[in-house]
Short mmCIF file of C-alpha atoms in Angstrom, two decimals:
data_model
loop_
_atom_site.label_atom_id
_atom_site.label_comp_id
_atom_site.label_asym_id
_atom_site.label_seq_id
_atom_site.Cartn_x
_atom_site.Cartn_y
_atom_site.Cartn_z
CA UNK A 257 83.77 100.27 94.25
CA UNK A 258 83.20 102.74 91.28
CA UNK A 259 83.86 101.51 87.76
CA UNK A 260 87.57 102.44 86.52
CA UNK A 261 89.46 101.24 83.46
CA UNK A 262 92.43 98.44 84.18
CA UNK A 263 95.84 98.89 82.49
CA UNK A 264 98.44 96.32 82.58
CA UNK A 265 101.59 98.24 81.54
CA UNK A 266 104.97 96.59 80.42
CA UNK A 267 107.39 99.75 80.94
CA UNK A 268 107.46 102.41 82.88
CA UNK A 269 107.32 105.05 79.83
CA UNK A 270 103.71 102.90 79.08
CA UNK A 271 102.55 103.64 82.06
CA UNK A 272 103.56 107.33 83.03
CA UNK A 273 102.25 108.34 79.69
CA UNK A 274 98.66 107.05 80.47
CA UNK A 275 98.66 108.80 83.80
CA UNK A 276 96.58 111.87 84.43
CA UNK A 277 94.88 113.73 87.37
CA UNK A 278 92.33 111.06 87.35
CA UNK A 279 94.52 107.96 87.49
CA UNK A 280 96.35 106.22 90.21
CA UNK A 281 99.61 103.53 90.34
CA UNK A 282 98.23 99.84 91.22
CA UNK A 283 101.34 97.74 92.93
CA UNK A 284 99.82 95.47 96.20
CA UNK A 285 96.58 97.62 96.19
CA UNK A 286 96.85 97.14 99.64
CA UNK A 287 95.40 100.88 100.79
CA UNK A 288 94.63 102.31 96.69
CA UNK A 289 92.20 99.04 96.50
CA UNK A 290 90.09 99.38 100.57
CA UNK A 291 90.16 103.04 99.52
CA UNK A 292 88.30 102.59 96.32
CA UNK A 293 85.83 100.20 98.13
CA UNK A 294 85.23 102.79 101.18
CA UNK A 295 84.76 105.81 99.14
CA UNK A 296 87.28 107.66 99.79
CA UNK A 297 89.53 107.28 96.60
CA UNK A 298 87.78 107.02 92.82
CA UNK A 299 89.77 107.03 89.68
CA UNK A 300 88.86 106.78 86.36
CA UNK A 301 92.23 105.02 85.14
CA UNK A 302 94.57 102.42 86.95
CA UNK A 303 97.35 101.58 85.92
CA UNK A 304 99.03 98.27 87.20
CA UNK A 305 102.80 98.32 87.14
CA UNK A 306 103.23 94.87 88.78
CA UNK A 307 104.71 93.35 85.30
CA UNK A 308 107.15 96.08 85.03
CA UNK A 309 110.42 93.76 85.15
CA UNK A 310 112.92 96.39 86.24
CA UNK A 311 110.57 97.36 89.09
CA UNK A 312 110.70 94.42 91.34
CA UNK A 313 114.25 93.22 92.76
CA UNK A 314 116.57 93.80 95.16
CA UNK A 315 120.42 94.49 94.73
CA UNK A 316 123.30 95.27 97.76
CA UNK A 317 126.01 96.26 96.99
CA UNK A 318 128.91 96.93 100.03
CA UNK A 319 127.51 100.58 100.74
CA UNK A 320 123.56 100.27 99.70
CA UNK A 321 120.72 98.30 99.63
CA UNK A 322 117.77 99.02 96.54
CA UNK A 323 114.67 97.88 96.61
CA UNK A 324 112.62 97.99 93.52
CA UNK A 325 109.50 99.86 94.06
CA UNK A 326 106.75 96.95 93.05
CA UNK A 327 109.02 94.12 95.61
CA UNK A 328 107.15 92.60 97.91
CA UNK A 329 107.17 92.72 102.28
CA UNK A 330 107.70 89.29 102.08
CA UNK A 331 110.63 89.29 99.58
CA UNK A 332 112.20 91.61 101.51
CA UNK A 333 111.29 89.92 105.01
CA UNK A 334 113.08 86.54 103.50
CA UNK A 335 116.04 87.48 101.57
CA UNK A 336 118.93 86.64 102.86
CA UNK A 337 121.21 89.42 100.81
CA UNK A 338 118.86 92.05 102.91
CA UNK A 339 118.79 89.48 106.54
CA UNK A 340 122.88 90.01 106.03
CA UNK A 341 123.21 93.44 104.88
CA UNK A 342 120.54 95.18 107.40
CA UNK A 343 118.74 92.78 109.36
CA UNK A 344 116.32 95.69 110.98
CA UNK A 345 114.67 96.31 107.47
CA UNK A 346 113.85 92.66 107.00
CA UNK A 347 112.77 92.40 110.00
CA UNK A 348 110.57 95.84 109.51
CA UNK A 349 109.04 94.21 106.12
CA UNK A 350 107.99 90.68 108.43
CA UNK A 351 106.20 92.83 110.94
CA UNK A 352 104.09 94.43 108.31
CA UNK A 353 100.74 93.30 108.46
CA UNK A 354 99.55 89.56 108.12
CA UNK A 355 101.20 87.35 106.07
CA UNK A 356 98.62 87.85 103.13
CA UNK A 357 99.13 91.64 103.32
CA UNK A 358 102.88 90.72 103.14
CA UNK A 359 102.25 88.31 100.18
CA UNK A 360 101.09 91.48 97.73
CA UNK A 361 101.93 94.77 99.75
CA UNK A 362 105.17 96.63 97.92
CA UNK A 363 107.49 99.14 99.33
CA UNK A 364 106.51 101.32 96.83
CA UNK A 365 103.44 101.58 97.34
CA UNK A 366 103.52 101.94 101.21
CA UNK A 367 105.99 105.02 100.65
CA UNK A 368 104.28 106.65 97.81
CA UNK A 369 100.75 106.38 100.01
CA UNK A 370 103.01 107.29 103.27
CA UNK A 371 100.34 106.57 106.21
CA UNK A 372 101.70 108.27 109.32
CA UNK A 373 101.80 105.46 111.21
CA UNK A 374 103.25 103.02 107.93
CA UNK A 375 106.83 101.42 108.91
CA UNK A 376 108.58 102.34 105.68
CA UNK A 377 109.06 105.22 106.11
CA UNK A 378 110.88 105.44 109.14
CA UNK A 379 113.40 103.23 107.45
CA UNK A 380 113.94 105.91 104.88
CA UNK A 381 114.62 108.34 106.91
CA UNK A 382 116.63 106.48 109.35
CA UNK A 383 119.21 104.66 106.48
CA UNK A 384 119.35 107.79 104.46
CA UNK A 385 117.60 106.03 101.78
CA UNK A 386 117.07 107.44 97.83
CA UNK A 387 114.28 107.50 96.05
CA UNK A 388 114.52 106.77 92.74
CA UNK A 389 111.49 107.83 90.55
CA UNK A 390 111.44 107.86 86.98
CA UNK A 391 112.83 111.50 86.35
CA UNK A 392 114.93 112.31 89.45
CA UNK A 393 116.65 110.96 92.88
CA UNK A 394 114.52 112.42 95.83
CA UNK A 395 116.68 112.14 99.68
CA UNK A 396 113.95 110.52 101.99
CA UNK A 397 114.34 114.03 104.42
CA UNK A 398 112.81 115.73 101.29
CA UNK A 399 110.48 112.86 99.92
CA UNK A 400 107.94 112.80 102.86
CA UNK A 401 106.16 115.68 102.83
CA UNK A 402 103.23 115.86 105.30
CA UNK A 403 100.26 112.85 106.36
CA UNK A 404 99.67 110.49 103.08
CA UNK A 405 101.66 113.41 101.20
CA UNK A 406 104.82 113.16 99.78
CA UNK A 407 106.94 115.18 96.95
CA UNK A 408 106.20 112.82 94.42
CA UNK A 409 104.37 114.67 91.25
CA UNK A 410 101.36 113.50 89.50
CA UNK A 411 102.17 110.79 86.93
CA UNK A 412 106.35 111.02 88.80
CA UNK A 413 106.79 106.85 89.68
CA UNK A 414 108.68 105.34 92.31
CA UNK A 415 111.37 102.84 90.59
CA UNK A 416 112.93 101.83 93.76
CA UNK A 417 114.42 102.84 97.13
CA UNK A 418 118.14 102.88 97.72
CA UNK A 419 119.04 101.98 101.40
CA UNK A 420 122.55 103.42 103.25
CA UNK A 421 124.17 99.98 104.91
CA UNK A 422 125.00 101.40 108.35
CA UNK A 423 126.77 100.04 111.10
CA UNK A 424 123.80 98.55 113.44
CA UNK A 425 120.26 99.22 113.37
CA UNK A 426 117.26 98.51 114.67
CA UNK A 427 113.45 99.27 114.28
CA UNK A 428 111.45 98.64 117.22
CA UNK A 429 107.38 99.36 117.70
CA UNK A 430 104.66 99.26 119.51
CA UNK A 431 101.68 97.53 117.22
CA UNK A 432 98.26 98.35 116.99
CA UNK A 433 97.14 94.71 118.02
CA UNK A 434 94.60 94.81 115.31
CA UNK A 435 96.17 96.37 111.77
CA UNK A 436 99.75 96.13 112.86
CA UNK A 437 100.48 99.71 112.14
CA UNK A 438 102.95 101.58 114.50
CA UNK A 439 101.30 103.38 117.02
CA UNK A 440 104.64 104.67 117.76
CA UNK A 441 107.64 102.95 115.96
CA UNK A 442 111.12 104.02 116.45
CA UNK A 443 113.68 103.57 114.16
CA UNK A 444 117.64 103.40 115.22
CA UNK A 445 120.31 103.73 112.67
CA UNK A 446 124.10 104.02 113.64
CA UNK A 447 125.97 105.37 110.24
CA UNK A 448 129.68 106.34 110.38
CA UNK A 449 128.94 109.97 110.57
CA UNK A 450 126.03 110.14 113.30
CA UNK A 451 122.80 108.54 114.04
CA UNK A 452 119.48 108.69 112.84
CA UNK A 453 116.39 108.46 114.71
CA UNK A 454 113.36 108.10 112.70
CA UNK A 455 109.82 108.16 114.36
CA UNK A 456 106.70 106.82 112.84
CA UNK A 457 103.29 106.57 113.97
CA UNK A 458 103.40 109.59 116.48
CA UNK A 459 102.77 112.63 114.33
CA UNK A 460 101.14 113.33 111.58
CA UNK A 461 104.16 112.31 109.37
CA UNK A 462 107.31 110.41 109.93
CA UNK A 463 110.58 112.63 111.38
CA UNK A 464 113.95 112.10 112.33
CA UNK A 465 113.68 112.69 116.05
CA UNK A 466 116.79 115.08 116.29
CA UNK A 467 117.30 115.24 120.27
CA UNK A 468 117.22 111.28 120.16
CA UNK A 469 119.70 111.49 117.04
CA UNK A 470 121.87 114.35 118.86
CA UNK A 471 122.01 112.35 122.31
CA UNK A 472 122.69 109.13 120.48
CA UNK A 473 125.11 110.78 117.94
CA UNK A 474 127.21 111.37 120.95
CA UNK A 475 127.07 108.53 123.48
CA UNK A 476 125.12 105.05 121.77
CA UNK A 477 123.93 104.14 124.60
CA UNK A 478 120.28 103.92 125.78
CA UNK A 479 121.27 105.61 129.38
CA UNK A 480 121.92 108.63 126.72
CA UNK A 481 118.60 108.94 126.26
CA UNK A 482 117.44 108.91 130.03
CA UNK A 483 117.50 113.11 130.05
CA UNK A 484 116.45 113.72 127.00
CA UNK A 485 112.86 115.25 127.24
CA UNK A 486 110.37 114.21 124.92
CA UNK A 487 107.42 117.04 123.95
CA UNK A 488 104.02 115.46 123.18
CA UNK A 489 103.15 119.05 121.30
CA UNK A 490 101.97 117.69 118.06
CA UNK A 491 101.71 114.33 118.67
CA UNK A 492 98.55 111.96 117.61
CA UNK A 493 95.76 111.77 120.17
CA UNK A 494 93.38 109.17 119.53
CA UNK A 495 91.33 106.10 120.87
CA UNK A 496 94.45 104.43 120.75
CA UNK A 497 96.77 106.51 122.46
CA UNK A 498 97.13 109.85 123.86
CA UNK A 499 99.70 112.47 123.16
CA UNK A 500 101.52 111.97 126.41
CA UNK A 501 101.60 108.85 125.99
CA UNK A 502 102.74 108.18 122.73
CA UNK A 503 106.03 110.97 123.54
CA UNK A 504 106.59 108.41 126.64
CA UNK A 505 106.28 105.32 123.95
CA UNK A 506 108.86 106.95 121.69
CA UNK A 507 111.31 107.29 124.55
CA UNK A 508 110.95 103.79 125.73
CA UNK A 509 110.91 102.25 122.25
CA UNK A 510 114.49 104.18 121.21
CA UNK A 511 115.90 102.91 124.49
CA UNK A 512 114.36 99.26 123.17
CA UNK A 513 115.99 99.81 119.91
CA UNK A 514 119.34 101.13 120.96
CA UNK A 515 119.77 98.33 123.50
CA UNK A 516 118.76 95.48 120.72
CA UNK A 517 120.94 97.06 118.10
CA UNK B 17 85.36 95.13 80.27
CA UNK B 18 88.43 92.85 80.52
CA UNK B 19 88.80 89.04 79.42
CA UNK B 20 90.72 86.89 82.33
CA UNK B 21 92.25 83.43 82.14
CA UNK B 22 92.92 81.57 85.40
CA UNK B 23 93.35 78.27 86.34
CA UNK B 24 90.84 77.57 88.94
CA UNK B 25 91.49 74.69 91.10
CA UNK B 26 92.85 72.78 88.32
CA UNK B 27 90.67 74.24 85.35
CA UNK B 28 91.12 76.43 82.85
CA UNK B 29 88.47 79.48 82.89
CA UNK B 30 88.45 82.28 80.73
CA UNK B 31 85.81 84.98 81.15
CA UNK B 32 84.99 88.70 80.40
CA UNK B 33 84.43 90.59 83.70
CA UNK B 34 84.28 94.52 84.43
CA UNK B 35 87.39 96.06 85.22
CA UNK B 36 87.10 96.56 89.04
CA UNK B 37 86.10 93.02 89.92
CA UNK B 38 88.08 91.27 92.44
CA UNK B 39 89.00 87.74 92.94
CA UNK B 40 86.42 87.19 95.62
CA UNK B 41 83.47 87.90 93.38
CA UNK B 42 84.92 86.87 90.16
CA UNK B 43 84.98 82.88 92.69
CA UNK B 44 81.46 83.66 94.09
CA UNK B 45 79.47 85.41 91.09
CA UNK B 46 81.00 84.41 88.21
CA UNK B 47 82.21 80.68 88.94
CA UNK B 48 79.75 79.86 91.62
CA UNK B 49 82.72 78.98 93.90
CA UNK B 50 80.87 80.19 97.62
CA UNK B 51 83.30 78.64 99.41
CA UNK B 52 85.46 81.40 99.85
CA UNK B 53 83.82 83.99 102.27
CA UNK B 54 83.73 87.35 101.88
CA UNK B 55 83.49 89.05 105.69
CA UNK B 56 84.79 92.29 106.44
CA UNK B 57 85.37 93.14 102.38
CA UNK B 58 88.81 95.24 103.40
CA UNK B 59 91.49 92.75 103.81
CA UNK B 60 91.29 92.76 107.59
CA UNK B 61 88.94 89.45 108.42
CA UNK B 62 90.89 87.18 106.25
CA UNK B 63 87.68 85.02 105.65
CA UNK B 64 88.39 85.36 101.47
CA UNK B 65 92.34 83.55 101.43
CA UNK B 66 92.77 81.67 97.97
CA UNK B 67 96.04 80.67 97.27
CA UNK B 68 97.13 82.62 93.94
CA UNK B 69 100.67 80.77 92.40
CA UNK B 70 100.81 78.79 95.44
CA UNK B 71 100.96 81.84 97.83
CA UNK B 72 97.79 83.10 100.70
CA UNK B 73 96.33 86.43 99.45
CA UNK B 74 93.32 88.20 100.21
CA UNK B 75 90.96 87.29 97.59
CA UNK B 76 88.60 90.33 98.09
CA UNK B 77 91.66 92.92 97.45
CA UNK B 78 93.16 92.05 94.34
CA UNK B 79 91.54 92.45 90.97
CA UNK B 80 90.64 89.20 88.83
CA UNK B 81 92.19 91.31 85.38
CA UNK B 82 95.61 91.75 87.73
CA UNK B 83 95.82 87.90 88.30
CA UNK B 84 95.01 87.37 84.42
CA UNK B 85 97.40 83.84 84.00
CA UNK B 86 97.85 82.82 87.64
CA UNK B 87 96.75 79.54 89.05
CA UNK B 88 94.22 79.70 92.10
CA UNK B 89 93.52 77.46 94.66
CA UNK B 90 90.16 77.83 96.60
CA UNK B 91 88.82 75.89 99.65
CA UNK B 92 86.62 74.09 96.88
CA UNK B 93 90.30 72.75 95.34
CA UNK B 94 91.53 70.59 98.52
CA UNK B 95 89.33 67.74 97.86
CA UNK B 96 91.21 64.84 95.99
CA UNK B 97 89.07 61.98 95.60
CA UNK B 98 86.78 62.66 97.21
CA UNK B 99 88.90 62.94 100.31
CA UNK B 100 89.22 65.86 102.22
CA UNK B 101 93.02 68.07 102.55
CA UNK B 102 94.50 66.85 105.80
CA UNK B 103 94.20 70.38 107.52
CA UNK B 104 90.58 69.77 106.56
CA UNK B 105 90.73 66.83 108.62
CA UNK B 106 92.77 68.47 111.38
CA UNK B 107 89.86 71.27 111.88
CA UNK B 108 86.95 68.54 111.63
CA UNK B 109 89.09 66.39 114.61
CA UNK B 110 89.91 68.91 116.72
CA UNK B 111 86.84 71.00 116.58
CA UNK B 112 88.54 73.84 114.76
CA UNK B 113 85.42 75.85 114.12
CA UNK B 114 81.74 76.52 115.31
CA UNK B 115 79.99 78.59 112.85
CA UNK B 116 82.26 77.93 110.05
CA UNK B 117 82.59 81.18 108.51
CA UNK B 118 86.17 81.92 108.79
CA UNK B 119 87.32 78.32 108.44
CA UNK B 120 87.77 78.55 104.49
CA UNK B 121 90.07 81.17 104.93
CA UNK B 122 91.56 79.70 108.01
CA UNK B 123 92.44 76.29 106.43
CA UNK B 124 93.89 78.23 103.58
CA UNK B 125 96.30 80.58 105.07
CA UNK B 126 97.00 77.55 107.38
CA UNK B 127 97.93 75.50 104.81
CA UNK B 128 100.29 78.50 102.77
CA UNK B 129 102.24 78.49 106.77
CA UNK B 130 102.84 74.90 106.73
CA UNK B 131 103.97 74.99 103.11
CA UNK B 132 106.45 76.99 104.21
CA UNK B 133 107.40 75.58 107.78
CA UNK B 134 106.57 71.90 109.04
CA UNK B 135 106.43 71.95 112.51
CA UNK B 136 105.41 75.55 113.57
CA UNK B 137 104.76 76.51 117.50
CA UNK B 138 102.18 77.57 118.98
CA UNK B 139 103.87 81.21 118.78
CA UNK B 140 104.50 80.96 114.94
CA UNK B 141 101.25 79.49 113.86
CA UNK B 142 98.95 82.37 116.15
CA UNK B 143 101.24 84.94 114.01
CA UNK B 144 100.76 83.13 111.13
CA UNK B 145 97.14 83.72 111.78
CA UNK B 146 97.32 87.19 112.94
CA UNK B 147 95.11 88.19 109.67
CA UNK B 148 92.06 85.22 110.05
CA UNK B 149 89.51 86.57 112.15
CA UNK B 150 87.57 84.43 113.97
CA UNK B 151 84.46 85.49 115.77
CA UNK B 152 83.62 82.69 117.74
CA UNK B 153 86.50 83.04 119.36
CA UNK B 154 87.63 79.60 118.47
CA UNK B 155 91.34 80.27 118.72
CA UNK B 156 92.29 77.48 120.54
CA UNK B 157 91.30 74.81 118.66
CA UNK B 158 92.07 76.33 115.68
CA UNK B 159 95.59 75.96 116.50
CA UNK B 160 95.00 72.73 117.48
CA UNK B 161 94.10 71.78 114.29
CA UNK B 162 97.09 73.27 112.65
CA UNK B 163 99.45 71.28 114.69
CA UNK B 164 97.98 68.23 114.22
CA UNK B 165 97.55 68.82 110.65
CA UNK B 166 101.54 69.35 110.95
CA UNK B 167 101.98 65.72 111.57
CA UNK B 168 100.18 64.92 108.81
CA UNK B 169 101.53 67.04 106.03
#
């Protein structure tokens, strides 16, 4: 790993002053840190914003659930405010990983980085969440951007993620066996209004599936889905699965999800 | 260069250590502490697990100057005299290991599950596990060894 220089900030106006175009966020370091060590990040300033206070916590209310940004998986996995209000997302944050990677990974950080095939994400999209940085509110359909981009700006921080409660969920994947990243997670969210069907792992970034969302919007049922065609155009194609493969995987794992919701 | 304070195993240390150090070589370099392994050197193998505030991290993916004031526990810490940490038993009885080189990571990510639950199953401890690595392919026993260190814990 290339030399850097290590700040421990207190506040978040400590730390977005010292960023720059050569600086990165440290919360888990669970990808910024492998990165560094691999090559394939370098900064010359990092800037830890685990003893931020105001950063790490989580608060429901009736309607929401907020996450701050720097709160761990495994906070999140065992808290019983978040097992109560939506059981999917705690159940999400205890199939991240191992439990080490749990132990120091933050939600934060795995939206800010947003991996294609990170589970996160498709909880965003699929509970309507909020992003709250440290100048504006972001809607997750407008925060992820593209594969590991987002709309954040440089030096913009993540202060913490504001969850819709809906009326069921449920996130459902299919694991790599070896990292425990989605090859193809699905993510099923019945609100009042419709429903949201957030995919993860099968593109290059996360979407709300809207023939899934349409289908299921009007019959929430997982016979609903049984003519809805899936296209593999655009899909991942790699060692671990194809493209045809992973459009039949998103199919079968909305059906899973609908059915366990 | 920053200056770090940790309690290691019990003892105060306080050294001055470039910025990007992590834990793992901050243990093996700087305090001489080999026990913890350092395998695949991306948090994957699991072969570097310290316990940091009494909770199982990856030792080679956090930096020593972001622990600065935490208490770590390393394989070297079990011993308490001069007797070995019951899951250290468990793995010696039930033949929890052939070459050895995960087993320091192993015991302590082990030991952080039953902390948390006493009598885990089979299914809970192998998921428990799911980030130890063991090449040998020693599985079996290994979860031997974690049940009957259950009993004794």
């Amino acid at each position: 790993m290339k030399t850097f220089n290590y700040h421990s900030t207190k506040d978040v106006k400590e730390a977005t002053k010292l960023a720059s175009s050569s600086s990165a966020f440290l919360a888990g370091g669970m990808t910024t840190l492998p990165s560094m060590k691999l090559g394939l990040a370098s900064y010359k300033d990092i800037i830890d914003i685990k003893r931020i206070k105001k950063l790490s916590g989580i608060k429901v209310s009736g309607k929401t659930v907020t996450i701050g940004a720097t709160t761990k998986h495994a906070e999140v996995a065992h808290s019983k405010e978040v097992k109560k209000a939506i059981p999917s997302l705690a159940a999400l944050a205890e199939g991240i990983g191992d439990p080490q990677v749990r132990n120091r990974g933050t939600i934060g950080g795995s939206i800010a980085n947003n991996d294609p095939s990170a589970d996160y994400p498709s909880a965003c999209i699929a509970l309507n969440a909020t992003i709250h940085t440290n100048n504006r509110k972001v809607s997750a359909d407008k925060f992820f951007t593209g594969m590991f981009e987002t709309s954040l700006k440089k030096g913009e921080l993540i202060e913490a993620v504001e969850f819709q409660v809906p009326e069921k969920s449920c996130y459902k994947k299919y694991p790599n066996p070896a990292s425990r990243y989605a090859i193809v997670g699905v993510y099923v969210a019945k609100h009042k209004s419709a429903v949201n069907v957030a995919v993860t792992g099968a593109k290059s970034c996360v979407y709300n599936d809207q023939n899934i969302s349409g289908a299921l919007s009007k019959s929430f049922s997982s016979s609903a889905l049984d003519n809805v065609k899936i296209s593999s155009s655009g899909m991942n194609s790699d060692v671990h699965a194809s493209a045809d493969y992973r459009a039949n995987m998103v199919k079968i794992f909305a059906k899973k999800a609908v059915e366990a919701c | 260069m920053k200056k770090v304070n940790l309690e290691v195993n019990g003892k105060k240390v306080s050294k001055e250590v470039a910025d990007h150090t992590v834990l793992s070589v901050f243990l093996r370099e700087v305090l001489n502490l080999t026990g913890t392994h350092v395998g695949c050197d991306t948090s994957q193998c699991g072969a570097c697990v310290v316990h940091v505030d009494g909770k199982s991290i990856k030792s080679c993916t956090a930096l020593a100057a972001d622990l600065d004031g935490s208490k770590v526990t390393t394989i070297e810490g079990l011993v308490k005299n001069g007797k070995m940490h019951p899951m250290q038993e468990a793995f010696k009885k039930e033949h929890g290991l052939q070459c050895g080189f995960c087993t320091p990571g192993m015991v302590m990510s082990a030991i952080d599950l039953l902390n948390h639950k006493k009598n885990p199953s089979d299914k809970e401890i192998r998921d428990w596990l799911e980030g130890n690595i063991c090449r040998c392919t020693g599985y079996q026993n290994i979860v031997a060894a974690v049940k009957e260190a259950a009993t004794k814990m």
